[in-house]
Coordinates of C-alpha atoms in Angstrom, one line a residue:
M1 CA 5.5 -42.0 162.6
A2 CA 1.9 -42.6 161.8
Y3 CA -0.1 -39.7 160.5
L4 CA -2.6 -38.2 163.0
V5 CA -5.7 -36.8 161.5
L6 CA -6.5 -33.1 161.9
A7 CA -9.6 -33.8 164.0
R8 CA -7.4 -35.5 166.7
K9 CA -4.2 -33.5 166.3
H10 CA -6.0 -30.2 166.8
R11 CA -8.5 -31.3 169.4
P12 CA -8.7 -28.5 172.0
K13 CA -6.7 -29.2 175.2
T14 CA -8.1 -26.3 177.3
F15 CA -11.3 -24.3 177.5
S16 CA -9.7 -21.3 175.9
E17 CA -9.0 -23.4 172.7
M18 CA -12.7 -24.4 172.3
V19 CA -14.6 -22.4 169.6
G20 CA -18.3 -21.9 169.1
Q21 CA -19.4 -23.0 172.6
E22 CA -18.8 -19.9 174.7
H23 CA -22.0 -20.4 176.7
V24 CA -20.9 -23.8 178.0
V25 CA -17.2 -22.8 178.6
Q26 CA -18.2 -19.7 180.6
A27 CA -20.5 -21.7 182.9
L28 CA -17.9 -24.4 183.5
E29 CA -15.1 -22.0 184.1
N30 CA -17.1 -20.0 186.6
A31 CA -18.1 -23.2 188.4
L32 CA -14.5 -24.4 188.6
T33 CA -13.2 -21.1 189.8
S34 CA -15.8 -20.8 192.5
Q35 CA -15.6 -24.6 193.2
R36 CA -19.4 -24.9 193.0
L37 CA -19.2 -28.4 191.4
H38 CA -22.1 -30.6 190.5
H39 CA -21.8 -34.4 190.7
A40 CA -23.3 -35.1 187.3
Y41 CA -23.1 -33.2 183.9
L42 CA -25.0 -33.9 180.7
F43 CA -23.7 -32.6 177.4
T44 CA -26.0 -32.7 174.5
G45 CA -25.6 -31.7 170.8
T46 CA -25.1 -33.0 167.3
R47 CA -22.0 -34.9 166.2
G48 CA -18.6 -33.2 166.2
V49 CA -19.4 -30.1 168.3
G50 CA -17.2 -31.0 171.3
K51 CA -19.0 -33.2 173.8
T52 CA -16.2 -35.6 174.4
T53 CA -13.6 -32.8 174.2
V54 CA -15.3 -30.7 177.0
S55 CA -15.6 -33.9 179.1
R56 CA -11.8 -34.5 178.9
I57 CA -11.0 -30.9 179.6
L58 CA -13.4 -31.0 182.6
A59 CA -11.6 -34.2 183.9
K60 CA -8.2 -32.5 183.6
S61 CA -9.5 -29.4 185.4
L62 CA -10.7 -31.6 188.3
N63 CA -7.4 -33.6 188.5
C64 CA -4.7 -31.1 187.4
Q65 CA -1.7 -31.1 189.8
G66 CA 0.0 -28.0 188.2
P67 CA 3.6 -27.9 186.8
D68 CA 5.0 -28.0 190.3
G69 CA 2.7 -30.8 191.5
Q70 CA 1.0 -28.4 194.0
G71 CA -2.0 -27.3 191.9
G72 CA -5.7 -27.8 192.7
I73 CA -9.0 -27.6 190.9
T74 CA -8.6 -25.0 188.2
A75 CA -10.4 -23.7 185.0
T76 CA -7.0 -23.6 183.2
P77 CA -5.4 -27.1 183.4
C78 CA -1.6 -26.9 182.9
G79 CA -1.4 -29.7 180.3
V80 CA 2.1 -30.7 181.5
C81 CA 1.4 -32.6 184.8
Q82 CA 1.1 -36.3 184.7
A83 CA -2.7 -36.3 185.2
C84 CA -3.2 -33.9 182.2
K85 CA -0.9 -35.9 179.9
D86 CA -2.4 -39.2 180.9
I87 CA -6.0 -37.9 180.3
D88 CA -5.0 -36.6 176.9
T89 CA -3.5 -39.9 175.9
G90 CA -6.3 -42.0 177.4
R91 CA -4.1 -43.7 180.1
F92 CA -5.5 -42.0 183.3
V93 CA -6.7 -44.7 185.7
D94 CA -9.4 -42.6 187.3
Y95 CA -10.9 -41.4 184.1
T96 CA -13.2 -44.0 182.4
E97 CA -15.0 -43.6 179.1
L98 CA -17.8 -46.0 178.4
D99 CA -19.4 -46.2 174.9
A100 CA -23.0 -46.9 175.6
A101 CA -23.7 -47.7 171.9
S102 CA -21.7 -51.0 172.3
N103 CA -22.0 -51.4 176.1
R104 CA -25.7 -50.7 176.7
G105 CA -26.8 -53.5 178.9
V106 CA -27.2 -53.6 182.7
D107 CA -24.2 -55.9 183.2
E108 CA -21.8 -53.3 181.7
V109 CA -23.3 -50.5 183.8
Q110 CA -23.0 -52.6 187.0
A111 CA -19.4 -53.4 186.2
L112 CA -18.7 -49.7 185.9
L113 CA -20.5 -48.8 189.1
E114 CA -18.6 -51.5 191.0
Q115 CA -15.5 -49.3 190.6
A116 CA -17.3 -46.4 192.3
V117 CA -16.7 -47.9 195.8
Y118 CA -12.9 -47.5 195.4
K119 CA -11.3 -44.1 195.9
P120 CA -9.2 -42.5 193.2
V121 CA -5.8 -44.2 192.7
Q122 CA -3.9 -41.4 190.9
G123 CA -6.1 -38.3 190.8
R124 CA -8.3 -36.2 192.9
F125 CA -11.6 -37.4 191.4
K126 CA -12.9 -40.4 189.6
V127 CA -14.7 -39.3 186.4
F128 CA -17.1 -41.7 184.7
M129 CA -17.8 -40.5 181.1
I130 CA -20.7 -42.3 179.4
D131 CA -20.9 -41.4 175.7
E132 CA -24.2 -41.8 173.7
V133 CA -26.0 -42.4 177.0
H134 CA -29.4 -42.5 175.3
M135 CA -28.5 -46.0 173.9
L136 CA -28.6 -47.6 177.4
T137 CA -31.4 -50.0 178.1
G138 CA -34.1 -49.2 180.6
H139 CA -32.7 -51.7 183.1
A140 CA -29.3 -50.1 182.7
F141 CA -30.7 -46.6 183.5
N142 CA -32.5 -48.0 186.5
A143 CA -29.3 -49.6 187.8
M144 CA -27.4 -46.3 187.8
L145 CA -30.1 -44.1 189.2
K146 CA -29.2 -44.4 192.9
T147 CA -25.5 -43.9 192.4
L148 CA -26.1 -41.0 189.9
E149 CA -28.3 -39.3 192.5
E150 CA -26.0 -39.7 195.5
P151 CA -22.4 -40.6 194.4
P152 CA -19.4 -40.6 196.7
E153 CA -17.8 -37.1 197.0
Y154 CA -14.9 -38.2 194.9
L155 CA -17.0 -39.4 191.9
K156 CA -18.2 -37.2 189.0
F157 CA -20.5 -38.4 186.2
V158 CA -20.3 -36.9 182.7
L159 CA -22.9 -38.0 180.2
A160 CA -23.0 -37.2 176.5
T161 CA -25.8 -37.8 174.0
T162 CA -26.9 -36.7 170.5
D163 CA -30.5 -37.4 171.4
P164 CA -31.5 -36.1 174.8
Q165 CA -35.2 -36.9 174.1
K166 CA -34.5 -40.6 174.7
V167 CA -32.9 -40.0 178.1
P168 CA -35.3 -40.7 180.9
V169 CA -36.5 -37.7 182.8
T170 CA -35.3 -39.4 186.1
V171 CA -31.7 -39.1 184.7
L172 CA -32.2 -35.6 183.3
S173 CA -33.4 -34.4 186.7
R174 CA -30.1 -35.6 188.4
C175 CA -27.8 -33.8 186.0
L176 CA -26.7 -30.3 185.0
Q177 CA -27.6 -30.1 181.3
F178 CA -25.5 -28.1 178.7
N179 CA -26.5 -28.0 175.1
L180 CA -23.6 -27.6 172.7
R181 CA -24.8 -25.8 169.6
P182 CA -24.0 -26.4 165.9
M183 CA -21.3 -24.0 164.8
A184 CA -21.9 -21.2 162.3
P185 CA -20.1 -21.5 159.0
E186 CA -18.1 -18.3 159.8
T187 CA -16.8 -19.9 163.1
V188 CA -15.8 -23.1 161.2
L189 CA -14.1 -21.0 158.5
E190 CA -12.0 -19.1 161.0
H191 CA -10.9 -22.2 162.8
L192 CA -10.0 -24.0 159.5
T193 CA -7.9 -21.0 158.5
R194 CA -5.9 -21.2 161.7
V195 CA -5.5 -24.9 161.5
L196 CA -4.2 -24.8 157.9
E197 CA -1.9 -21.9 158.7
A198 CA -0.4 -24.1 161.5
E199 CA -0.1 -27.0 159.0
T200 CA 1.4 -24.7 156.3
V201 CA -1.1 -25.9 153.8
P202 CA -2.1 -23.4 151.1
A203 CA -5.8 -22.9 150.7
E204 CA -8.1 -20.7 148.7
P205 CA -10.6 -18.8 150.9
H206 CA -13.6 -19.9 148.9
A207 CA -12.6 -23.5 149.1
L208 CA -12.7 -23.3 152.9
R209 CA -16.1 -21.6 152.6
L210 CA -17.4 -24.7 150.7
I211 CA -16.0 -27.0 153.4
A212 CA -17.5 -24.8 156.2
R213 CA -20.9 -25.0 154.6
A214 CA -20.7 -28.7 153.9
A215 CA -19.8 -29.4 157.6
R216 CA -23.3 -28.4 158.7
G217 CA -22.2 -27.1 162.1
S218 CA -19.8 -30.0 163.0
M219 CA -16.2 -29.0 163.5
R220 CA -15.0 -32.7 163.4
D221 CA -16.8 -33.1 160.0
A222 CA -15.1 -29.9 158.8
L223 CA -11.6 -31.1 159.8
S224 CA -12.3 -34.6 158.2
L225 CA -13.4 -32.9 155.0
T226 CA -10.2 -30.8 155.1
D227 CA -8.1 -34.0 155.4
Q228 CA -9.9 -35.4 152.4
A229 CA -9.5 -32.2 150.4
I230 CA -5.8 -32.0 151.1
A231 CA -5.4 -35.6 149.8
F232 CA -7.6 -34.8 146.8
G233 CA -5.7 -31.6 146.0
N234 CA -2.3 -33.2 146.6
G235 CA -1.3 -30.9 149.4
E236 CA -3.4 -27.8 148.5
L237 CA -7.0 -26.7 148.7
L238 CA -8.4 -25.2 145.5
E239 CA -12.0 -24.1 145.0
A240 CA -12.4 -26.2 141.8
G241 CA -11.0 -29.3 143.4
V242 CA -13.1 -29.0 146.6
R243 CA -16.2 -28.3 144.6
Q244 CA -15.6 -31.4 142.6
M245 CA -14.8 -33.5 145.7
L246 CA -18.0 -32.4 147.5
G247 CA -20.2 -32.5 144.3
S248 CA -21.5 -29.1 145.2
V249 CA -23.1 -26.9 142.6
D250 CA -21.3 -23.7 141.5
R251 CA -23.2 -20.7 143.0
G252 CA -23.0 -19.2 139.5
H253 CA -25.6 -21.8 138.3
V254 CA -27.7 -21.0 141.3
F255 CA -27.6 -17.2 140.7
R256 CA -28.5 -17.9 137.0
L257 CA -31.5 -19.9 138.0
I258 CA -32.8 -17.4 140.5
E259 CA -32.4 -14.5 138.1
A260 CA -34.2 -16.5 135.3
L261 CA -37.0 -17.2 137.7
A262 CA -37.3 -13.6 138.7
Q263 CA -37.6 -12.6 135.0
G264 CA -39.9 -15.4 134.2
D265 CA -37.4 -16.9 131.7
G266 CA -38.4 -20.6 131.5
K267 CA -36.0 -21.4 128.7
T268 CA -33.0 -20.4 130.8
V269 CA -34.3 -22.4 133.7
V270 CA -34.7 -25.6 131.7
D271 CA -31.3 -25.1 129.9
T272 CA -29.5 -24.6 133.2
A273 CA -31.2 -27.7 134.7
E274 CA -30.1 -29.7 131.7
G275 CA -26.5 -28.3 132.1
L276 CA -26.5 -29.6 135.7
R277 CA -27.6 -33.0 134.4
R278 CA -24.7 -33.1 131.9
D279 CA -22.2 -32.0 134.4
G280 CA -23.4 -34.7 136.9
M281 CA -24.2 -32.1 139.6
S282 CA -26.5 -33.2 142.4
A283 CA -30.1 -32.1 142.2
A284 CA -30.4 -32.1 146.0
S285 CA -27.2 -30.0 146.3
T286 CA -28.7 -27.5 143.8
L287 CA -31.9 -27.0 145.9
E288 CA -29.8 -26.7 149.1
E289 CA -27.6 -24.0 147.5
M290 CA -30.7 -22.2 146.3
T291 CA -32.3 -22.4 149.7
A292 CA -29.2 -20.8 151.3
V293 CA -29.1 -18.0 148.7
L294 CA -32.8 -17.3 149.0
Q295 CA -32.5 -17.2 152.8
A296 CA -29.8 -14.6 152.5
M297 CA -31.9 -12.6 150.0
A298 CA -34.9 -12.7 152.3
V299 CA -32.9 -11.3 155.2
L300 CA -31.6 -8.5 153.0
Q301 CA -35.1 -7.7 151.8
A302 CA -36.4 -7.5 155.3
V303 CA -33.4 -5.7 156.8
P304 CA -31.6 -3.8 154.1
S305 CA -29.0 -2.5 156.6
R306 CA -27.6 -6.0 156.9
A307 CA -25.9 -5.5 153.5
E308 CA -23.4 -3.2 155.2
S309 CA -22.2 -6.0 157.5
N310 CA -21.6 -8.6 154.8
D311 CA -18.2 -10.0 154.5
A312 CA -16.4 -8.0 151.8
T313 CA -14.2 -11.0 150.9
D314 CA -17.3 -13.2 150.1
P315 CA -17.7 -13.0 146.3
D316 CA -21.3 -14.2 146.6
A317 CA -22.4 -11.2 148.8
A318 CA -22.7 -8.6 146.0
E319 CA -24.6 -11.0 143.7
T320 CA -27.0 -12.0 146.5
E321 CA -27.6 -8.3 147.2
R322 CA -28.3 -7.6 143.5
L323 CA -30.8 -10.5 143.3
A324 CA -32.5 -9.4 146.5
A325 CA -33.2 -6.0 144.9
S326 CA -34.5 -7.6 141.7
M327 CA -37.0 -10.1 143.1
P328 CA -40.1 -9.2 145.1
A329 CA -40.1 -10.4 148.7
D330 CA -43.2 -12.5 148.3
E331 CA -41.7 -14.4 145.4
T332 CA -38.5 -14.9 147.4
Q333 CA -40.5 -16.5 150.2
L334 CA -42.5 -18.6 147.7
L335 CA -39.4 -19.9 145.9
Y336 CA -37.7 -20.6 149.3
S337 CA -40.7 -22.7 150.3
L338 CA -40.8 -24.6 147.0
C339 CA -37.1 -25.4 147.1
L340 CA -37.3 -26.5 150.7
H341 CA -40.2 -28.9 150.1
G342 CA -39.0 -29.9 146.7
R343 CA -36.1 -31.8 148.2
G344 CA -38.5 -34.3 149.5
E345 CA -39.9 -34.9 146.0
L346 CA -36.6 -35.8 144.4
G347 CA -36.7 -39.3 145.8
L348 CA -40.3 -39.8 144.6
A349 CA -39.7 -39.0 141.0
P350 CA -38.2 -41.6 138.6
D351 CA -35.6 -39.0 137.5
E352 CA -34.3 -36.5 140.1
Y353 CA -33.4 -34.0 137.4
A354 CA -37.0 -34.0 136.0
A355 CA -38.2 -33.5 139.6
L356 CA -35.7 -30.6 139.9
T357 CA -37.0 -29.0 136.7
M358 CA -40.6 -29.3 137.9
V359 CA -39.7 -27.7 141.3
L360 CA -38.1 -24.8 139.5
L361 CA -40.9 -24.3 136.9
R362 CA -43.5 -24.4 139.7
L363 CA -42.7 -20.8 140.6
L364 CA -43.3 -19.7 137.0
A365 CA -46.8 -21.3 137.2
F366 CA -47.6 -19.2 140.2
K367 CA -46.2 -15.9 138.8
P368 CA -48.8 -13.2 137.9
T369 CA -49.8 -13.4 134.3
G370 CA -52.0 -11.5 131.9
A371 CA -53.8 -8.4 133.0
V372 CA -52.8 -8.8 136.6
G373 CA -49.1 -8.8 135.9
A374 CA -49.5 -6.0 133.4
E375 CA -51.3 -3.9 135.9
K376 CA -48.7 -4.4 138.6
K377 CA -45.9 -3.6 136.1
T378 CA -47.7 -0.4 134.8
L379 CA -48.4 0.9 138.3
N380 CA -44.7 0.4 139.2
E381 CA -43.5 2.3 136.1
A382 CA -45.9 5.1 136.8
A383 CA -44.8 5.3 140.5
R384 CA -41.1 5.4 139.4
A385 CA -41.8 8.1 136.9
A386 CA -43.4 10.3 139.5
A387 CA -41.0 9.5 142.3
P388 CA -39.4 13.1 142.6
A389 CA -42.8 14.7 142.8
S390 CA -45.1 14.9 145.7
R391 CA -47.6 12.2 146.6
A392 CA -50.6 13.8 144.9
P393 CA -48.9 14.3 141.5
A394 CA -47.7 10.7 141.7
V395 CA -51.3 9.5 142.0
E396 CA -52.4 11.6 139.1
A397 CA -49.5 10.2 137.0
A398 CA -50.6 6.7 137.8
R399 CA -54.3 7.2 136.9
P400 CA -53.9 7.1 133.1
A401 CA -51.9 3.9 133.4
V402 CA -54.7 2.4 135.5
A403 CA -57.3 3.5 133.0
A404 CA -55.3 1.9 130.1
V405 CA -55.0 -1.4 132.0
V406 CA -58.8 -1.4 132.7
A407 CA -59.5 -0.6 129.0
T408 CA -57.4 -3.6 127.8
A409 CA -58.0 -6.2 130.5
G410 CA -60.3 -9.2 130.4
P411 CA -60.2 -12.2 128.2
V412 CA -63.8 -13.0 127.1
A413 CA -65.2 -15.6 124.7
P414 CA -63.3 -17.4 122.0
P415 CA -62.5 -15.3 118.9
G416 CA -65.2 -15.2 116.2
Q417 CA -68.1 -15.8 118.6
R418 CA -70.3 -13.0 119.9
L419 CA -72.4 -13.6 123.0
P420 CA -75.7 -11.6 123.5
V421 CA -75.3 -9.8 126.8
R422 CA -78.3 -8.5 128.6
D423 CA -78.5 -5.0 129.8
E424 CA -76.8 -4.4 133.1
P425 CA -75.1 -1.5 134.8
S426 CA -71.6 -1.0 133.5
L427 CA -68.6 -1.0 135.8
A428 CA -68.2 2.8 135.4
A429 CA -71.8 3.4 136.3
T430 CA -71.6 1.1 139.3
A431 CA -68.5 2.9 140.5
A432 CA -70.1 6.3 139.9
S433 CA -73.1 5.3 141.9
R434 CA -71.0 4.5 145.0
P435 CA -70.5 7.2 147.6
S436 CA -67.0 8.7 147.3
V437 CA -64.9 9.7 150.3
A438 CA -63.7 12.9 148.7
A439 CA -65.0 14.5 145.5
D440 CA -62.5 15.1 142.8
P441 CA -62.9 18.7 141.4
A442 CA -62.1 17.6 137.8
P443 CA -62.4 13.9 137.4
A444 CA -61.1 12.4 134.1
A445 CA -63.6 10.7 131.9
N446 CA -61.5 7.5 131.6
V447 CA -60.4 7.1 135.2
M448 CA -61.8 4.2 137.2
A449 CA -62.5 4.9 140.9
M450 CA -60.3 2.7 143.1
Q451 CA -61.6 1.7 146.5
V452 CA -59.4 2.5 149.5
R453 CA -59.8 0.8 152.9
V454 CA -59.0 3.3 155.7
Q455 CA -57.8 2.0 159.0
P456 CA -60.1 3.2 161.8
P457 CA -58.5 5.0 164.8
P458 CA -58.0 3.0 167.9
G459 CA -61.2 2.3 169.7
A460 CA -63.3 3.4 166.8
R461 CA -65.8 0.9 165.2
E462 CA -64.8 -0.1 161.7
M463 CA -67.4 0.8 159.1
P464 CA -68.7 -2.1 157.0
R465 CA -66.9 -2.6 153.7
E466 CA -68.5 -1.1 150.6
S467 CA -69.0 -4.4 149.0
E468 CA -70.9 -5.6 152.0
S469 CA -73.1 -2.6 152.5
T470 CA -74.1 -2.1 148.9
S471 CA -77.4 -3.8 148.2
I472 CA -77.7 -6.2 145.2
V473 CA -80.0 -5.2 142.4
P474 CA -81.9 -8.4 141.4
S475 CA -81.8 -9.4 137.7
E476 CA -83.1 -12.3 135.7
E477 CA -79.7 -13.7 135.2
G478 CA -78.9 -13.4 138.8
D479 CA -82.1 -15.1 140.0
F480 CA -81.6 -17.9 137.5
W481 CA -77.9 -18.5 138.4
H482 CA -78.6 -18.3 142.2
A483 CA -81.4 -20.9 141.9
T484 CA -79.2 -23.2 139.7
V485 CA -76.1 -23.0 142.0
T486 CA -78.3 -23.5 145.1
Q487 CA -79.7 -26.7 143.6
M488 CA -76.2 -28.0 142.7
V489 CA -74.8 -27.3 146.1
A490 CA -77.8 -28.9 147.9
A491 CA -77.4 -32.0 145.8
E492 CA -73.6 -32.0 146.4
A493 CA -73.1 -32.1 142.6
I494 CA -70.2 -29.6 143.0
T495 CA -67.6 -29.4 145.8
A496 CA -64.4 -27.7 146.7
L497 CA -63.0 -25.3 144.1
A498 CA -65.9 -26.0 141.6
R499 CA -68.4 -25.0 144.3
E500 CA -66.4 -21.8 145.1
L501 CA -66.3 -21.0 141.4
A502 CA -70.1 -21.2 141.1
L503 CA -70.7 -19.3 144.3
Q504 CA -68.3 -16.5 143.7
S505 CA -69.2 -15.9 140.0
Q506 CA -71.8 -13.8 138.2
L507 CA -73.7 -15.0 135.2
V508 CA -73.2 -12.3 132.6
A509 CA -74.8 -13.9 129.5
R510 CA -76.3 -17.1 128.3
D511 CA -76.1 -18.4 124.8
V512 CA -77.5 -21.6 123.3
D513 CA -74.3 -23.6 123.9
Q514 CA -72.1 -21.3 126.0
W515 CA -72.5 -19.3 129.2
L516 CA -70.3 -16.4 130.3
L517 CA -69.3 -16.1 134.0
R518 CA -67.4 -13.3 135.6
V519 CA -65.1 -13.8 138.7
E520 CA -62.9 -11.4 140.6
R521 CA -60.0 -13.7 141.4
E522 CA -57.8 -15.4 138.8
S523 CA -57.2 -18.3 141.2
L524 CA -60.8 -19.5 140.7
N525 CA -60.3 -19.8 136.9
Q526 CA -59.0 -23.3 136.9
T527 CA -59.6 -25.8 134.1
S528 CA -60.5 -28.6 136.4
S529 CA -63.0 -26.5 138.3
R530 CA -64.6 -25.3 135.1
E531 CA -64.9 -28.8 133.7
K532 CA -66.5 -30.1 137.0
L533 CA -69.0 -27.2 136.9
Q534 CA -69.9 -28.0 133.2
T535 CA -70.5 -31.6 134.2
A536 CA -72.8 -30.6 137.0
L537 CA -74.7 -28.3 134.7
A538 CA -75.1 -31.0 132.1
A539 CA -76.6 -33.3 134.7
L540 CA -79.3 -30.6 135.3
G541 CA -80.0 -30.4 131.5
H542 CA -77.8 -27.5 130.7
G543 CA -75.3 -28.9 128.2
V544 CA -73.2 -25.8 127.7
K545 CA -69.6 -24.7 127.8
I546 CA -68.4 -22.2 130.4
A547 CA -66.4 -19.1 129.5
I548 CA -64.7 -17.1 132.3
E549 CA -63.8 -13.5 132.4
I550 CA -62.0 -11.6 135.2
G551 CA -63.7 -8.5 136.5
A552 CA -65.8 -6.9 139.2
V553 CA -68.7 -9.0 140.4
A554 CA -71.9 -7.2 141.4
D555 CA -74.3 -10.1 141.8
S556 CA -73.2 -13.6 142.8
P557 CA -74.8 -16.5 144.8
A558 CA -72.3 -15.9 147.5
R559 CA -73.2 -12.2 147.8
R560 CA -76.9 -13.1 147.8
N561 CA -76.4 -15.7 150.5
K562 CA -74.4 -13.1 152.5
Q563 CA -77.1 -10.5 152.1
A564 CA -79.8 -13.0 153.2
A565 CA -77.7 -14.0 156.3
D566 CA -77.2 -10.4 157.2
E567 CA -80.9 -9.7 156.9
R568 CA -81.7 -12.6 159.2
Q569 CA -79.1 -11.4 161.7
R570 CA -80.5 -7.9 161.6
V571 CA -84.0 -9.2 162.2
A572 CA -82.8 -11.3 165.1
E573 CA -80.9 -8.4 166.7
E574 CA -83.9 -6.1 166.3
A575 CA -86.2 -8.7 167.9
I576 CA -83.9 -9.0 170.9
R577 CA -83.5 -5.2 171.4
N578 CA -87.3 -4.6 171.1
D579 CA -88.1 -7.3 173.6
P580 CA -89.7 -5.7 176.7
E581 CA -88.0 -8.1 179.1
I582 CA -84.6 -7.4 177.6
Q583 CA -85.2 -3.7 177.7
S584 CA -86.2 -4.0 181.4
M585 CA -83.0 -5.8 182.3
M586 CA -80.9 -3.3 180.4
R587 CA -82.7 -0.4 182.2
D588 CA -82.8 -1.9 185.7
W589 CA -79.7 -3.9 185.9
D590 CA -77.4 -2.0 183.6
A591 CA -77.2 -5.1 181.4
R592 CA -75.8 -5.1 177.9
I593 CA -75.8 -7.3 174.9
V594 CA -72.4 -8.7 174.1
P595 CA -71.6 -8.0 170.4
G596 CA -71.4 -11.2 168.3
T597 CA -73.4 -13.4 170.6
L598 CA -76.7 -13.1 168.9
K599 CA -77.4 -15.7 166.3
P600 CA -80.7 -16.2 164.3
A601 CA -82.5 -19.4 165.1

């Protein structure tokens, strides 16, 4: 006897045997039980989710005669009457399946519709099932519209498609549409376990997990892969054999990569990528596995209680939970995005493993470095050391760490070169001159004041930020830098990031061949932006090199422009409020000025 593949041998025969499509099964069972039957059904969904299967079960439900030959329309076809057996074997005269992929013309559709004038020969209803209906031509759709809208009472249409967007809306409006969803890996795993128990085939649980993930929501694909794995493993399913057959990457490599990225260990990342190359593992599969693990990590980071509901038999659950606790949530999201978009780059690179290495190293390029990273680390250590204490002692414990970071932060000029810096208020003096919210009874001499933004109560007007309300003290360097930047911007000598670098920076000192700028954000300190700014300055006669330091900026062209714009806005608003006609309208007609609508001319 010829071997029957698992996908056909274990095709569901009744609605109760279908898995993963409870929403469709419930609707059809209720309609059959109450006999509220539509004349046309449209089943949509990806390949292998049960569109043809549910069509055949529906045809059996409509034509089932019962074991005694006296049955009627039912949601539970008997499977033993002649109609049920003939539909299962494809020999039922009144059930016609048309493959629209190979019979897509108007002639084929008209030949099918010609049968509609004849009453059923053997069953209770004629059922026309058109698979991949979106492949029909426009003339074929038009030919069936009238019959589809008002068929004889004994005729039912069942349409199936993997692409409902290509089905004309005139057809969609004549059908009841049911969307069969891709099945979750857990659902596929449970069904595969039952099938292999019935087949008495030994299988390792993790081997079935690999097949369930590789099926991508398709039960038919899962059963076909299981057939292939049984042949590959000579009658048994072992994890190592299934992994080799699928070419999937061991999750151990994925966990090692993610842990190395979390620790900033570039050597381990490169070595692991080279190991994948030597073992012949797929670069695309590596990124897919990493995306799946990172998605699970992000869920655990957002909802820690989900860890309690993880499958205890899944060996990857504990490692995923450990990595979720070791990597910040923002880095998890960044790495997920890089892996997701990196798959598209594999085909563009001459070597997919080189592209894989670049995708992995890209996260290290975006990780905090230098003073910023040290400050975050020091603050975290200080907070952990003061965790058992109250909130106030915790802040006090963190202050020395903050002061130490401030004292050591800031790369300046190249070693061996001293730049003459003009007198300007120090950072501590600037901070001390700002109004504080609450006075500290005993402030430490080496503690830097940290600005805190307080959320205003509902309905209250938010006060302007300190950086916006503090006036700028003009200086010779500030005047010179503002005039120079304004000239370059007006001439469009600098654009994009180079322009932002110039506008957001403060000129701290000028030497004969080098100028020192200060910016607040590390992201502005890019080599390309600095070189473009040097080129623009050279065009103005300033052939100097630019050195950048990171720190608080008190006077920049952007701040000056903002202050000038605020002053113009204030003058415009004052002129409107002091206008006699406006005041008369506000007094006599209870008029008001809508905030944000006044703009200086």
